[in-house]
CSV table of C-alpha atoms and ligand atoms in Angstrom, one decimal:
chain,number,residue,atom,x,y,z
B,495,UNK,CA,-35.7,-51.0,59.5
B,496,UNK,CA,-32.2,-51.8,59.8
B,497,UNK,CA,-31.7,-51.2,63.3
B,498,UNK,CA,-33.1,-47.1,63.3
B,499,UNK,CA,-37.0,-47.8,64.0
B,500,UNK,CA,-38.1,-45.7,66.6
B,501,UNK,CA,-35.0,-43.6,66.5
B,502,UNK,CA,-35.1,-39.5,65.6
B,503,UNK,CA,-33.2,-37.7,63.0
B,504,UNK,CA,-31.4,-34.8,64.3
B,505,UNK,CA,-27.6,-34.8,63.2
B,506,UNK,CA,-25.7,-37.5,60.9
B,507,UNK,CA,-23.2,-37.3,64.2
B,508,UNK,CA,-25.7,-39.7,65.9
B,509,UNK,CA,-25.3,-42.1,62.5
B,510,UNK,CA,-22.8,-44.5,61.7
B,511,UNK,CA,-21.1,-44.7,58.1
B,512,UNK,CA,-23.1,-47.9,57.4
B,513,UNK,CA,-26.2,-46.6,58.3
B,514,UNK,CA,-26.0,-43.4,56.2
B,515,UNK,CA,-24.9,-45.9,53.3
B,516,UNK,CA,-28.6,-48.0,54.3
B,517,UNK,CA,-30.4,-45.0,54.0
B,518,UNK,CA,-29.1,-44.0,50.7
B,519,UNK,CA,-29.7,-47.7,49.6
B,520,UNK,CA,-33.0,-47.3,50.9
B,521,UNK,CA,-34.2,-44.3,49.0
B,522,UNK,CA,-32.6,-45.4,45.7
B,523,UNK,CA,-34.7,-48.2,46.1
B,524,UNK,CA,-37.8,-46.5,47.1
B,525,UNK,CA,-36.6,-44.0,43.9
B,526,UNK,CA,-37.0,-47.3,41.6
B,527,UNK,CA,-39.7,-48.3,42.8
B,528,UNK,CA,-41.7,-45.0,42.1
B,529,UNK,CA,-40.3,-44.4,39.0
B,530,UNK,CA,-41.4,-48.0,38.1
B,531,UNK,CA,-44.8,-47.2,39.4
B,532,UNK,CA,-44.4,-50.1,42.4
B,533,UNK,CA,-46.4,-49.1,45.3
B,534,UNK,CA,-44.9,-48.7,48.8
B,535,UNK,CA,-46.9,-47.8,51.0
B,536,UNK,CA,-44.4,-48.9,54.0
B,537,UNK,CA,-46.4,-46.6,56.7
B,538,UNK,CA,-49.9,-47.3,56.2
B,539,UNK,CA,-52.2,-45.5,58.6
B,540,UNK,CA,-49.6,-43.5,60.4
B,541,UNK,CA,-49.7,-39.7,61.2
B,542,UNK,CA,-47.4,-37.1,61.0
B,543,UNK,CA,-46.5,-33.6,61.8
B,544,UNK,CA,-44.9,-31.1,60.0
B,545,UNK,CA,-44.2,-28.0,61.9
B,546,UNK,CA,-42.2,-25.3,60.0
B,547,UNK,CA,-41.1,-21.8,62.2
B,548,UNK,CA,-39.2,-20.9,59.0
B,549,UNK,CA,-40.4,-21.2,55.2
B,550,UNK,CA,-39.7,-23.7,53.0
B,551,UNK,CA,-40.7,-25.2,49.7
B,552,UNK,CA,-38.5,-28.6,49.3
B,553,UNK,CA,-38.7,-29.6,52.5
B,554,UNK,CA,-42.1,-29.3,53.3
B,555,UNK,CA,-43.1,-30.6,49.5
B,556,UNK,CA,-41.0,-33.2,50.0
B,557,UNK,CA,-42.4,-35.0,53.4
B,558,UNK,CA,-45.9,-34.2,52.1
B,559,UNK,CA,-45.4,-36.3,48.9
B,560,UNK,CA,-42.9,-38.9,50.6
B,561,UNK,CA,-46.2,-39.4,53.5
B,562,UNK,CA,-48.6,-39.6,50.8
B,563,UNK,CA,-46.8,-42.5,49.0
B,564,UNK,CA,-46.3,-44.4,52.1
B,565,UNK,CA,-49.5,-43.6,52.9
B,566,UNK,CA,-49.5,-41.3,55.7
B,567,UNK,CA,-51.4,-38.2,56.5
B,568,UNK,CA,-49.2,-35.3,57.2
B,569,UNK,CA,-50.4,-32.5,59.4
B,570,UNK,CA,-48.7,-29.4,58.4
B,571,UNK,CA,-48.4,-26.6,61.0
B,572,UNK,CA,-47.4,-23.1,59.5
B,573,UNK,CA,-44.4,-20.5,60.9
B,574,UNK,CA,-47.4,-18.8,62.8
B,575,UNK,CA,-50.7,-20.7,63.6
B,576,UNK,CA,-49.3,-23.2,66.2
B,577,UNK,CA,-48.8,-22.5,70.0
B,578,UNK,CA,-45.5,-23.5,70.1
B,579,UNK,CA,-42.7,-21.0,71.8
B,580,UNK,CA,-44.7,-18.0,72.2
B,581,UNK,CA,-47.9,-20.0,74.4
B,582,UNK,CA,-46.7,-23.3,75.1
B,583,UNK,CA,-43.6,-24.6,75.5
B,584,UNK,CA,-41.6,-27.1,73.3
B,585,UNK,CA,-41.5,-29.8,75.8
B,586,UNK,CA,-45.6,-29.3,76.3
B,587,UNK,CA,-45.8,-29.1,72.8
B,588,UNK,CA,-43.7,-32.3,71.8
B,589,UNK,CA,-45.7,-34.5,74.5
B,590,UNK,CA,-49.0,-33.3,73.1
B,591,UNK,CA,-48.1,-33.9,69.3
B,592,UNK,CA,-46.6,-37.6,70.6
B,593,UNK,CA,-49.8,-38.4,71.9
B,594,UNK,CA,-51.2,-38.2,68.3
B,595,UNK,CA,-48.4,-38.5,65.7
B,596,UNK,CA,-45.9,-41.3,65.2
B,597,UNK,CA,-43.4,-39.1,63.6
B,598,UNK,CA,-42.9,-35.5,64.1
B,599,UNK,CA,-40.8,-32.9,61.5
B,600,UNK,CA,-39.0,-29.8,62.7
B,601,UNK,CA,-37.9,-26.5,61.0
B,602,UNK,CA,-36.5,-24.1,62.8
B,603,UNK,CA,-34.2,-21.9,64.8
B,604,UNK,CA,-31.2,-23.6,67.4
B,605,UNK,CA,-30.9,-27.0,67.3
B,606,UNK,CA,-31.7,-27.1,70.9
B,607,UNK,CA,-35.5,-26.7,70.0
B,608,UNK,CA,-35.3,-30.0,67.7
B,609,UNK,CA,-33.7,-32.1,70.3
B,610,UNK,CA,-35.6,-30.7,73.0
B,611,UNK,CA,-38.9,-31.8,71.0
B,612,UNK,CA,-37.0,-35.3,70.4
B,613,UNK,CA,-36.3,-35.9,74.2
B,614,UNK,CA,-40.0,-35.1,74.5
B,615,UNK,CA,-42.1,-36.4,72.0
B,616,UNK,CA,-41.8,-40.6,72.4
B,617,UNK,CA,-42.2,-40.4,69.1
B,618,UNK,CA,-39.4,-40.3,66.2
B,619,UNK,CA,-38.1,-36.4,65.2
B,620,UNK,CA,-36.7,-35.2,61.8
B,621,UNK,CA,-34.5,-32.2,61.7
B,622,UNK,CA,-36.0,-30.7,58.5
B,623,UNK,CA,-33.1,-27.7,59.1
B,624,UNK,CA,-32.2,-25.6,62.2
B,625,UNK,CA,-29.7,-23.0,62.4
B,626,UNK,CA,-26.6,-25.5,62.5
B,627,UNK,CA,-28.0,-29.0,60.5
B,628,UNK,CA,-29.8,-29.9,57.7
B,629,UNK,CA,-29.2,-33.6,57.6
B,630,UNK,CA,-32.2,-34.5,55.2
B,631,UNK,CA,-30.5,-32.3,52.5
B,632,UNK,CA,-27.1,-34.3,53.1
B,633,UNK,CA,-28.6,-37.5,52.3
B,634,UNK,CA,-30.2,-36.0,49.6
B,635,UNK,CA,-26.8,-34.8,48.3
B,636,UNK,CA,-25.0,-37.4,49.3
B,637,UNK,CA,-27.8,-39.7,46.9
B,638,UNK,CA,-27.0,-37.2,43.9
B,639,UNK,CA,-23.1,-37.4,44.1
B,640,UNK,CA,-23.5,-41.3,44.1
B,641,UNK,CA,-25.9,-41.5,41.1
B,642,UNK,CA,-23.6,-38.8,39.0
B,643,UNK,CA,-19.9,-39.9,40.1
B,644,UNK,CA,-20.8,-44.0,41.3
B,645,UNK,CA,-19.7,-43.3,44.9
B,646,UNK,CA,-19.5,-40.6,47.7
B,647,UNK,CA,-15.7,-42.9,49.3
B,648,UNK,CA,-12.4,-40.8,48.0
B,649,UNK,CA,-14.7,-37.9,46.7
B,650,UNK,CA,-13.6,-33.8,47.0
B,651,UNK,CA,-16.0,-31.4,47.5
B,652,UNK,CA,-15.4,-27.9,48.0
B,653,UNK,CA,-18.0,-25.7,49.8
B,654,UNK,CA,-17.6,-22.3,48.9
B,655,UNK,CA,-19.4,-19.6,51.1
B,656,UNK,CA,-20.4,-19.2,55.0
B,657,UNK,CA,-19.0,-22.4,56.3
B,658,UNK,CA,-20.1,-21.9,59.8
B,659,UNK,CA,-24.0,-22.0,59.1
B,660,UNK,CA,-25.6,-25.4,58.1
B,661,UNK,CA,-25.1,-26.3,54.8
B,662,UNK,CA,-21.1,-25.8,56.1
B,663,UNK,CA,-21.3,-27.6,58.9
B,664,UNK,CA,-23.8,-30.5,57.6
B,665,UNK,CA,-21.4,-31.1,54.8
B,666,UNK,CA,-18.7,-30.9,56.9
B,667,UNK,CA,-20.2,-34.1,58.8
B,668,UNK,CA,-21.3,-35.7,55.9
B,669,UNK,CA,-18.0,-36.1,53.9
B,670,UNK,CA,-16.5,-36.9,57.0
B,671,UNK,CA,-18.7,-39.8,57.5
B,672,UNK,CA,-18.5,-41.2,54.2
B,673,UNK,CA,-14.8,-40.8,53.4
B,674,UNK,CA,-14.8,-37.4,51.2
B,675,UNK,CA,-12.1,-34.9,51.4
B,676,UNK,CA,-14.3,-31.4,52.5
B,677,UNK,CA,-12.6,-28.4,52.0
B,678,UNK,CA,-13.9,-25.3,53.4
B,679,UNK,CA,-13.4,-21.9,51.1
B,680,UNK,CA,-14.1,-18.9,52.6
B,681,UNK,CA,-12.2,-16.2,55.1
B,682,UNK,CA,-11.8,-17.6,58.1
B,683,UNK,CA,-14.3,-15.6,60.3
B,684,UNK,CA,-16.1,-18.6,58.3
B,685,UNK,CA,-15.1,-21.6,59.0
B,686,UNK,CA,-17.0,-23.8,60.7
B,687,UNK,CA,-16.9,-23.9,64.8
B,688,UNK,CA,-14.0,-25.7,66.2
B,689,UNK,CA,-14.8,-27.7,68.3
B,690,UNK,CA,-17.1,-29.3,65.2
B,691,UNK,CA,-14.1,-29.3,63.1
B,692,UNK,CA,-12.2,-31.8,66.1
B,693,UNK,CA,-15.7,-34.1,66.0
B,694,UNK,CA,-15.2,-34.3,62.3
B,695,UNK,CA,-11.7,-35.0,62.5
B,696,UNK,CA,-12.5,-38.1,64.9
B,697,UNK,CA,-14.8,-39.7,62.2
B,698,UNK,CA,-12.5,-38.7,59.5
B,699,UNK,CA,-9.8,-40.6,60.8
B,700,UNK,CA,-12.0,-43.4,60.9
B,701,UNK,CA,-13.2,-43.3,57.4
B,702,UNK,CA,-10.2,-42.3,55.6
B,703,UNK,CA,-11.9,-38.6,54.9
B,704,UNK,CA,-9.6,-35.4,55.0
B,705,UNK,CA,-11.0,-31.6,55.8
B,706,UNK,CA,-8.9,-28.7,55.2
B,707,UNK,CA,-9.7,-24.9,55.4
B,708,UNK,CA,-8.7,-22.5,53.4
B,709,UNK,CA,-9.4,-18.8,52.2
B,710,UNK,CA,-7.4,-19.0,48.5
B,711,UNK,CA,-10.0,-20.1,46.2
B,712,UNK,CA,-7.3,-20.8,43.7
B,713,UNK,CA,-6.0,-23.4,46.1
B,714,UNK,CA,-9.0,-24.8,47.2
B,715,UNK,CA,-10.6,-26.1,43.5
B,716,UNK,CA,-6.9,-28.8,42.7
B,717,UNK,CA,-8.8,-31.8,41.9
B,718,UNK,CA,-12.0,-31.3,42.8
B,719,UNK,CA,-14.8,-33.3,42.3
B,720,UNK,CA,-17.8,-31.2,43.5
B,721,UNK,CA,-18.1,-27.2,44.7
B,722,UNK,CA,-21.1,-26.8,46.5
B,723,UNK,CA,-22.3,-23.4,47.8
B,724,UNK,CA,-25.6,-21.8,49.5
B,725,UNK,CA,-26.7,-18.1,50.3
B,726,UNK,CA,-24.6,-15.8,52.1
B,727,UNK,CA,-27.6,-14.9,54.4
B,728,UNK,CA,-29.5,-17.9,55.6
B,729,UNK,CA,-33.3,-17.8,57.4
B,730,UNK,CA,-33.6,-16.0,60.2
B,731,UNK,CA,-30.3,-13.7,59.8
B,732,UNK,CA,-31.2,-10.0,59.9
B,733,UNK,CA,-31.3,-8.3,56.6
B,734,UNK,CA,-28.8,-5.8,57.7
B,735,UNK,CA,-26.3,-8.6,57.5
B,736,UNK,CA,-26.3,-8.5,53.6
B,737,UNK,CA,-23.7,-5.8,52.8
B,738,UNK,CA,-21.0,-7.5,55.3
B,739,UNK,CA,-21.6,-10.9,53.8
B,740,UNK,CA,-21.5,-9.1,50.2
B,741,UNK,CA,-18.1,-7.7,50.3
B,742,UNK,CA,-16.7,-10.7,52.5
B,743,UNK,CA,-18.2,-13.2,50.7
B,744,UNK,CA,-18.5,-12.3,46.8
B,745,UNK,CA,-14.2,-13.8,45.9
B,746,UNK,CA,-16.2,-17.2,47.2
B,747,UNK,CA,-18.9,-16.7,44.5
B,748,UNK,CA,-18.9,-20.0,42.0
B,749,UNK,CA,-18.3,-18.1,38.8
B,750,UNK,CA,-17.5,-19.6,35.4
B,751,UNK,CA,-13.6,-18.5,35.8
B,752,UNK,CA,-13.7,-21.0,39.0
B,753,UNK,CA,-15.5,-23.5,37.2
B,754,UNK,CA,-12.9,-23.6,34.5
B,755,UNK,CA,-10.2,-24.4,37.5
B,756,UNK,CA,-11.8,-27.6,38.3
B,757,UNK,CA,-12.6,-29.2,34.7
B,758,UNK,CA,-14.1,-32.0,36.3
B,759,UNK,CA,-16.4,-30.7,38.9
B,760,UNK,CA,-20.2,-30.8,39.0
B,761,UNK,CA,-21.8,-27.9,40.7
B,762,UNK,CA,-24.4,-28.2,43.8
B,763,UNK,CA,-26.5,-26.0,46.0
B,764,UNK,CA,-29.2,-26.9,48.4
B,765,UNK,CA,-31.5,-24.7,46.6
B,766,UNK,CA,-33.2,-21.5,46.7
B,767,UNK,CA,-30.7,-19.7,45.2
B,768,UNK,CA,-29.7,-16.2,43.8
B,769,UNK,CA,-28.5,-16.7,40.8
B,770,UNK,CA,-30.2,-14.1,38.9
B,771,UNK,CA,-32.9,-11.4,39.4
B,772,UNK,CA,-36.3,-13.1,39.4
B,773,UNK,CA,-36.2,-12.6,43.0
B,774,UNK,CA,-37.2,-10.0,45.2
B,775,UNK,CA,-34.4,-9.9,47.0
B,776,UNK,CA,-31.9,-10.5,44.6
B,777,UNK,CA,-33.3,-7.7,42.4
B,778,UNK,CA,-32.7,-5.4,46.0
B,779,UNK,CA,-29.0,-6.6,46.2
B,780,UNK,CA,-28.8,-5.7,42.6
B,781,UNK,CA,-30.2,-1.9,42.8
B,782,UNK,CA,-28.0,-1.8,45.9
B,783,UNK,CA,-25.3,-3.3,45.3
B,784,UNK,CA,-25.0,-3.4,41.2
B,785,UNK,CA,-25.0,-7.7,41.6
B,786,UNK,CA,-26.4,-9.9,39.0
B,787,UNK,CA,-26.2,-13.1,41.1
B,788,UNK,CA,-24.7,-13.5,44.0
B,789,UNK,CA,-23.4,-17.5,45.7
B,790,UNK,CA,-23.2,-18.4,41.8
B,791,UNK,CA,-23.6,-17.2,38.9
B,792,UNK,CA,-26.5,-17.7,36.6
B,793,UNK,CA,-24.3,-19.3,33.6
B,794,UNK,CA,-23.0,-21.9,36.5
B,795,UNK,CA,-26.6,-22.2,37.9
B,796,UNK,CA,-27.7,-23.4,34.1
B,797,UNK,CA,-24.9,-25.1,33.0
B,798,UNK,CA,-24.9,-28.8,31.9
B,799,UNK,CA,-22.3,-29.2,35.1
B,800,UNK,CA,-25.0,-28.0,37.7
B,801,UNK,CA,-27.3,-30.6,39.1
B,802,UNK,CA,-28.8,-28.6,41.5
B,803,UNK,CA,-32.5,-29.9,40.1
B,804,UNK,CA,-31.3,-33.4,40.9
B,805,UNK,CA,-30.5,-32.4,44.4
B,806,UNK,CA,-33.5,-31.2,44.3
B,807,UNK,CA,-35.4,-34.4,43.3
B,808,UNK,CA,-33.2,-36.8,45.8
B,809,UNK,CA,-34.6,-34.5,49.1
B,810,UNK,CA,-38.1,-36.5,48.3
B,811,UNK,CA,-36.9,-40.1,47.6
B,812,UNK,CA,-34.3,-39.3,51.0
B,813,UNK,CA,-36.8,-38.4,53.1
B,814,UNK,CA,-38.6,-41.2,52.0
B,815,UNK,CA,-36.3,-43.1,53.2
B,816,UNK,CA,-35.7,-41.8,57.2
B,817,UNK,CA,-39.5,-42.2,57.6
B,818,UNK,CA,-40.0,-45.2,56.4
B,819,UNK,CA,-36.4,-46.7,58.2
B,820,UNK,CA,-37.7,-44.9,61.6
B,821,UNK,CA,-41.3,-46.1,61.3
B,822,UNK,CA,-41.1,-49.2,60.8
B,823,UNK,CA,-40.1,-52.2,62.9
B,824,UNK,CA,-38.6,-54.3,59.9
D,615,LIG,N1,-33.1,-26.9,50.4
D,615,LIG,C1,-34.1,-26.7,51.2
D,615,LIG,O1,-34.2,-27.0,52.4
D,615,LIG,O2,-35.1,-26.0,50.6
D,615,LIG,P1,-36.5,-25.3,51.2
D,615,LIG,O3,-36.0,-24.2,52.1
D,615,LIG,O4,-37.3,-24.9,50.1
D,615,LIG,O5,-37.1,-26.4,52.0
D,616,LIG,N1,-28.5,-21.8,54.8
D,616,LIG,C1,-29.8,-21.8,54.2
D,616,LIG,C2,-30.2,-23.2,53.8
D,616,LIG,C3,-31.6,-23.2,53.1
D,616,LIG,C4,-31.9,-24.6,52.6
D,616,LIG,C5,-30.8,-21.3,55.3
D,616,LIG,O1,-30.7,-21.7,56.4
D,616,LIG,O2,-31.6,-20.4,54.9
């Protein structure tokens, strides 16, 4: 559909503004239609694999209930019962799984791995988040920003938090494609990588966008439309990381005082999130470290501006949406 059949999902750099804008087209359409009970089942009779090396509960929910209502069967393959890595490698791997599958998911570690499998497979890849993207959850904010403020075009979000990780740097791409002004709040060792920040800078100039970095949370929230954040240790980061991120990281934590800085902005997150202490971890952080919540706090997390559950939501109808334009021819 629309020119991306056959074509893998692995960074919004490898798609154009007007082909983000079809995909969000696309899943608000597909959106209607399940909400109005309208079948679609664009993908009849294809297979798919899901192969996660790092947990997830959106993501894999998501392409499980998106492939059952376009009527595929998705295979999912757990962090540890496959091969893959540690017995076979991911080229053997990807040429095995495109033998059988016409569409292959991937969660994991470098982005390498993901395009590695995609140069492989012959069949489509979706980057369902490595260590640098998370593409699907862009759309899926992207989606939720254009259903709450009408359009993503002249937009500010600020993204508040380890900018160099890739909620950060996904974000950072996104807005740049669709004419947002990104700002990046945190100290600097946080910003995202440089030589991103000059790709972005391309595409911004392009689209009209604007990105600017700063560590001044005070500055960073003038007229914004949108502060976004995620946790300050992401999958696959060693746990000893937690008390540096803590004291580096907690002036960036989306607190009602910031909040009431920006009157007009909505709050976002990718989701999970510690916001509170019905969580293992976050009840460690708090015997540690005294915390309540840590990225945001949990008044912001419930407040009527927060539309994280929305987010949420939109990573179904989006994903929708990439198989169904990769899958099929028209
Ligand atoms: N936002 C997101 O990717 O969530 P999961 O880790 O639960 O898939
Ligand atoms: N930065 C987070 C995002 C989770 C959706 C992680 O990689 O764990």
């Amino acid at each position: 559909m629309y020119g991306m059949y056959g074509r893998s999902f692995l960074t919004l750099l490898d798609y154009s503004p007007d082909e983000i804008r079809a995909l969000l087209d696309l899943a608000a359409d597909l959106k209607a239609k399940k909400k109005n009970r309208l079948p679609h089942r664009l993908c009849e009779g294809k297979n798919i694999a899901l192969v996660f090396e790092k947990t997830s509960t959106r993501t894999r929910c998501a392409f499980e209930v998106a492939a059952a209502d376009l009527s595929m069967h998705p295979t999912y393959l757990d962090p540890k019962s496959s091969q893959m890595g540690k017995k076979e490698s991911i080229a053997d791997t990807a040429r095995v799984l495109g033998r059988m599958y016409d569409g292959i998911e991937y969660r994991g570690f470098g982005q390498q791995i993901v395009e590695a499998l995609a140069r492989y497979a012959g069949v489509p890849v979706w980057n369902g988040l490595t260590n640098e993207f998370h593409p699907t959850q862009i759309l899926a904010d992207m989606l939720t920003i254009r259903e709450h403020l009408g359009s993503c075009a002249g937009k500010k979000l600020v993204y508040f938090g380890d900018a160099r990780y890739n909620m950060g740097n996904s974000l950072m791409v996104g807005c740049a494609k669709l004419g947002m002004h990104f700002t990046a709040c945190a100290p600097k060792e946080y910003f995202p990588d440089a030589a991103l920040i000059e790709k972005c800078r391309a595409i911004a100039a392009e689209t009209g966008a604007t990105l600017t970095f700063e560590t001044d949370p005070e500055k960073a929230v003038a007229d914004a439309d949108i502060f976004y954040t995620d946790v300050w240790v992401s999958m696959g980061e060693p746990a000893e990381v937690w008390e540096e991120r803590i004291h580096a990281l907690l002036p960036y934590q989306v607190n009602e005082k910031l909040m009431d800085l920006a009157p007009r902005a909505l709050f976002m997150h990718c989701l999970p999130s510690f916001h509170d202490l019905g969580t293992e971890i976050g009840r460690e952080m708090h015997e540690r470290f005294g915390l309540t919540a840590m990225e945001v706090t949990d008044g912001v997390f419930e407040s009527d501006r927060s539309i994280v559950f929305d987010e949420a939501e939109n990573r179904m109808h989006t994903i929708k949406a990439v198989m169904a334009a990769t899958l099929c021819e028209d």
